[in-house]
Amino acid sequence: MKDFKKYYRLPATPEEVYTALTNPLTIELWTGETAEMSIEPGSEFSMWEGSISGKNLEFEEGKKIVQQWYFDGQPEESIVTIKLHPDKGGTSVELKHTNIPDAEYEGFAEGWDNSYFGSLAEFFEVEY
């Protein structure tokens, strides 16, 4: 099992980033896929046609999201913690993803950079 920790900067307020991560309609805008999401602790979520699924554990509006991500047959819980910090020019995002199966680590590290936070960065930099 491996842990992944990284910081990202997004050109939006912490409140806007929080909404983008927790509102299913906004998630659909930046992922291009239907999402199931609720800010109710204990609720299930699903993104990218079920490629990512799990349970929502904790929310602090505009500041923090904690989720358990599911991996088949894994004995230890894989926990994703996203903390949002105000930063000049937007938001500094602190990501920590624990207990990633060794065989899945490279794919998830790349997914966080390109698909997840890469897509969010593109979403917030769109000019109309």
PDB file of C-alpha atoms in Angstrom:
ATOM      1  CA  MET A   1       0.000   0.000   0.000  1.00  0.00           C
ATOM      2  CA  LYS A   2       1.193   3.495  -0.827  1.00  0.00           C
ATOM      3  CA  ASP A   3       0.135   7.033   0.042  1.00  0.00           C
ATOM      4  CA  PHE A   4      -0.026   9.953  -2.397  1.00  0.00           C
ATOM      5  CA  LYS A   5       0.232  13.567  -1.234  1.00  0.00           C
ATOM      6  CA  LYS A   6       0.392  16.622  -3.442  1.00  0.00           C
ATOM      7  CA  TYR A   7      -0.574  20.291  -3.589  1.00  0.00           C
ATOM      8  CA  TYR A   8      -2.440  21.856  -6.500  1.00  0.00           C
ATOM      9  CA  ARG A   9      -3.320  25.480  -7.245  1.00  0.00           C
ATOM     10  CA  LEU A  10      -6.635  26.375  -8.810  1.00  0.00           C
ATOM     11  CA  PRO A  11      -7.745  29.826 -10.073  1.00  0.00           C
ATOM     12  CA  ALA A  12     -10.977  29.888  -8.058  1.00  0.00           C
ATOM     13  CA  THR A  13     -12.062  30.584  -4.485  1.00  0.00           C
ATOM     14  CA  PRO A  14     -12.154  27.713  -1.956  1.00  0.00           C
ATOM     15  CA  GLU A  15     -15.960  27.946  -2.009  1.00  0.00           C
ATOM     16  CA  GLU A  16     -16.035  27.573  -5.812  1.00  0.00           C
ATOM     17  CA  VAL A  17     -13.655  24.591  -5.679  1.00  0.00           C
ATOM     18  CA  TYR A  18     -15.712  22.988  -2.905  1.00  0.00           C
ATOM     19  CA  THR A  19     -18.878  23.355  -5.001  1.00  0.00           C
ATOM     20  CA  ALA A  20     -17.103  21.896  -8.045  1.00  0.00           C
ATOM     21  CA  LEU A  21     -16.125  18.848  -5.967  1.00  0.00           C
ATOM     22  CA  THR A  22     -19.443  18.285  -4.201  1.00  0.00           C
ATOM     23  CA  ASN A  23     -22.276  19.370  -6.543  1.00  0.00           C
ATOM     24  CA  PRO A  24     -23.174  16.549  -8.974  1.00  0.00           C
ATOM     25  CA  LEU A  25     -24.202  18.998 -11.716  1.00  0.00           C
ATOM     26  CA  THR A  26     -20.911  20.902 -11.464  1.00  0.00           C
ATOM     27  CA  ILE A  27     -18.940  17.628 -11.341  1.00  0.00           C
ATOM     28  CA  GLU A  28     -20.628  16.665 -14.607  1.00  0.00           C
ATOM     29  CA  LEU A  29     -19.456  19.943 -16.181  1.00  0.00           C
ATOM     30  CA  TRP A  30     -15.750  19.327 -15.487  1.00  0.00           C
ATOM     31  CA  THR A  31     -15.700  15.527 -15.879  1.00  0.00           C
ATOM     32  CA  GLY A  32     -18.029  15.246 -18.851  1.00  0.00           C
ATOM     33  CA  GLU A  33     -19.768  12.335 -17.096  1.00  0.00           C
ATOM     34  CA  THR A  34     -22.847  11.950 -14.895  1.00  0.00           C
ATOM     35  CA  ALA A  35     -21.888  11.853 -11.207  1.00  0.00           C
ATOM     36  CA  GLU A  36     -23.584  10.708  -8.031  1.00  0.00           C
ATOM     37  CA  MET A  37     -22.625  12.931  -5.092  1.00  0.00           C
ATOM     38  CA  SER A  38     -24.123  14.169  -1.848  1.00  0.00           C
ATOM     39  CA  ILE A  39     -22.637  16.135   1.046  1.00  0.00           C
ATOM     40  CA  GLU A  40     -24.383  13.810   3.495  1.00  0.00           C
ATOM     41  CA  PRO A  41     -21.792  11.880   5.562  1.00  0.00           C
ATOM     42  CA  GLY A  42     -22.265   8.157   5.000  1.00  0.00           C
ATOM     43  CA  SER A  43     -23.691   8.620   1.481  1.00  0.00           C
ATOM     44  CA  GLU A  44     -22.183   6.803  -1.509  1.00  0.00           C
ATOM     45  CA  PHE A  45     -20.651   8.591  -4.491  1.00  0.00           C
ATOM     46  CA  SER A  46     -19.673   7.600  -8.017  1.00  0.00           C
ATOM     47  CA  MET A  47     -17.787   9.436 -10.772  1.00  0.00           C
ATOM     48  CA  TRP A  48     -16.510   8.650 -14.277  1.00  0.00           C
ATOM     49  CA  GLU A  49     -19.142   5.954 -14.869  1.00  0.00           C
ATOM     50  CA  GLY A  50     -18.202   4.172 -11.635  1.00  0.00           C
ATOM     51  CA  SER A  51     -14.427   4.214 -12.196  1.00  0.00           C
ATOM     52  CA  ILE A  52     -14.241   6.067  -8.880  1.00  0.00           C
ATOM     53  CA  SER A  53     -16.716   5.175  -6.155  1.00  0.00           C
ATOM     54  CA  GLY A  54     -16.867   5.171  -2.414  1.00  0.00           C
ATOM     55  CA  LYS A  55     -18.403   6.662   0.694  1.00  0.00           C
ATOM     56  CA  ASN A  56     -18.491  10.287   1.809  1.00  0.00           C
ATOM     57  CA  LEU A  57     -17.153  10.575   5.365  1.00  0.00           C
ATOM     58  CA  GLU A  58     -16.816  14.248   6.286  1.00  0.00           C
ATOM     59  CA  PHE A  59     -17.461  17.710   4.877  1.00  0.00           C
ATOM     60  CA  GLU A  60     -16.476  21.167   6.052  1.00  0.00           C
ATOM     61  CA  GLU A  61     -17.996  23.648   3.620  1.00  0.00           C
ATOM     62  CA  GLY A  62     -15.388  25.496   1.592  1.00  0.00           C
ATOM     63  CA  LYS A  63     -12.557  23.822   3.513  1.00  0.00           C
ATOM     64  CA  LYS A  64     -12.435  20.028   3.580  1.00  0.00           C
ATOM     65  CA  ILE A  65     -13.743  16.806   2.016  1.00  0.00           C
ATOM     66  CA  VAL A  66     -12.978  13.307   3.335  1.00  0.00           C
ATOM     67  CA  GLN A  67     -13.994  10.207   1.380  1.00  0.00           C
ATOM     68  CA  GLN A  68     -13.342   6.486   1.430  1.00  0.00           C
ATOM     69  CA  TRP A  69     -12.505   5.198  -2.055  1.00  0.00           C
ATOM     70  CA  TYR A  70     -13.336   1.574  -2.806  1.00  0.00           C
ATOM     71  CA  PHE A  71     -10.858  -0.979  -4.130  1.00  0.00           C
ATOM     72  CA  ASP A  72     -12.118  -4.553  -4.572  1.00  0.00           C
ATOM     73  CA  GLY A  73     -10.854  -6.958  -1.936  1.00  0.00           C
ATOM     74  CA  GLN A  74      -8.787  -4.386  -0.075  1.00  0.00           C
ATOM     75  CA  PRO A  75      -8.658  -4.982   3.696  1.00  0.00           C
ATOM     76  CA  GLU A  76      -7.599  -1.418   4.638  1.00  0.00           C
ATOM     77  CA  GLU A  77      -9.701   1.633   3.857  1.00  0.00           C
ATOM     78  CA  SER A  78      -8.332   3.981   1.192  1.00  0.00           C
ATOM     79  CA  ILE A  79      -9.017   7.514   2.447  1.00  0.00           C
ATOM     80  CA  VAL A  80      -8.953  10.685   0.337  1.00  0.00           C
ATOM     81  CA  THR A  81      -8.668  13.981   2.213  1.00  0.00           C
ATOM     82  CA  ILE A  82      -8.917  17.235   0.257  1.00  0.00           C
ATOM     83  CA  LYS A  83      -8.229  20.461   2.149  1.00  0.00           C
ATOM     84  CA  LEU A  84      -8.859  23.842   0.538  1.00  0.00           C
ATOM     85  CA  HIS A  85      -6.764  26.850   1.550  1.00  0.00           C
ATOM     86  CA  PRO A  86      -7.249  30.436   0.313  1.00  0.00           C
ATOM     87  CA  ASP A  87      -4.249  31.497  -1.745  1.00  0.00           C
ATOM     88  CA  LYS A  88      -3.427  34.590  -3.746  1.00  0.00           C
ATOM     89  CA  GLY A  89      -4.873  33.919  -7.162  1.00  0.00           C
ATOM     90  CA  GLY A  90      -7.314  31.300  -5.914  1.00  0.00           C
ATOM     91  CA  THR A  91      -7.041  28.122  -3.872  1.00  0.00           C
ATOM     92  CA  SER A  92      -4.243  25.870  -2.727  1.00  0.00           C
ATOM     93  CA  VAL A  93      -5.544  22.305  -2.606  1.00  0.00           C
ATOM     94  CA  GLU A  94      -3.874  19.829  -0.267  1.00  0.00           C
ATOM     95  CA  LEU A  95      -4.573  16.251  -1.364  1.00  0.00           C
ATOM     96  CA  LYS A  96      -3.760  13.134   0.629  1.00  0.00           C
ATOM     97  CA  HIS A  97      -4.815   9.695  -0.632  1.00  0.00           C
ATOM     98  CA  THR A  98      -3.857   6.824   1.695  1.00  0.00           C
ATOM     99  CA  ASN A  99      -3.666   3.042   1.201  1.00  0.00           C
ATOM    100  CA  ILE A 100      -3.558   2.923  -2.581  1.00  0.00           C
ATOM    101  CA  PRO A 101      -2.803  -0.651  -3.729  1.00  0.00           C
ATOM    102  CA  ASP A 102       0.752  -0.874  -5.079  1.00  0.00           C
ATOM    103  CA  ALA A 103      -0.441  -2.091  -8.500  1.00  0.00           C
ATOM    104  CA  GLU A 104      -2.818   0.899  -8.787  1.00  0.00           C
ATOM    105  CA  TYR A 105      -0.478   3.634  -7.517  1.00  0.00           C
ATOM    106  CA  GLU A 106       0.995   4.937 -10.803  1.00  0.00           C
ATOM    107  CA  GLY A 107      -2.409   5.070 -12.475  1.00  0.00           C
ATOM    108  CA  PHE A 108      -3.952   6.938  -9.559  1.00  0.00           C
ATOM    109  CA  ALA A 109      -1.075   9.416  -9.277  1.00  0.00           C
ATOM    110  CA  GLU A 110      -1.427  10.156 -12.988  1.00  0.00           C
ATOM    111  CA  GLY A 111      -5.218  10.308 -12.666  1.00  0.00           C
ATOM    112  CA  TRP A 112      -5.046  12.864  -9.863  1.00  0.00           C
ATOM    113  CA  ASP A 113      -2.745  15.080 -11.943  1.00  0.00           C
ATOM    114  CA  ASN A 114      -4.358  14.746 -15.362  1.00  0.00           C
ATOM    115  CA  SER A 115      -7.976  13.664 -15.072  1.00  0.00           C
ATOM    116  CA  TYR A 116      -9.031  15.022 -11.683  1.00  0.00           C
ATOM    117  CA  PHE A 117      -7.133  18.230 -10.955  1.00  0.00           C
ATOM    118  CA  GLY A 118      -6.124  18.745 -14.598  1.00  0.00           C
ATOM    119  CA  SER A 119      -9.804  18.792 -15.572  1.00  0.00           C
ATOM    120  CA  LEU A 120     -10.659  21.092 -12.662  1.00  0.00           C
ATOM    121  CA  ALA A 121      -7.917  23.530 -13.685  1.00  0.00           C
ATOM    122  CA  GLU A 122      -9.238  23.592 -17.247  1.00  0.00           C
ATOM    123  CA  PHE A 123     -12.794  24.082 -15.962  1.00  0.00           C
ATOM    124  CA  PHE A 124     -11.868  27.138 -13.913  1.00  0.00           C
ATOM    125  CA  GLU A 125      -9.729  28.714 -16.625  1.00  0.00           C
ATOM    126  CA  VAL A 126     -12.490  28.666 -19.229  1.00  0.00           C
ATOM    127  CA  GLU A 127     -13.168  32.137 -20.589  1.00  0.00           C
ATOM    128  CA  TYR A 128     -16.573  33.020 -22.009  1.00  0.00           C
TER     129      TYR A 128
END
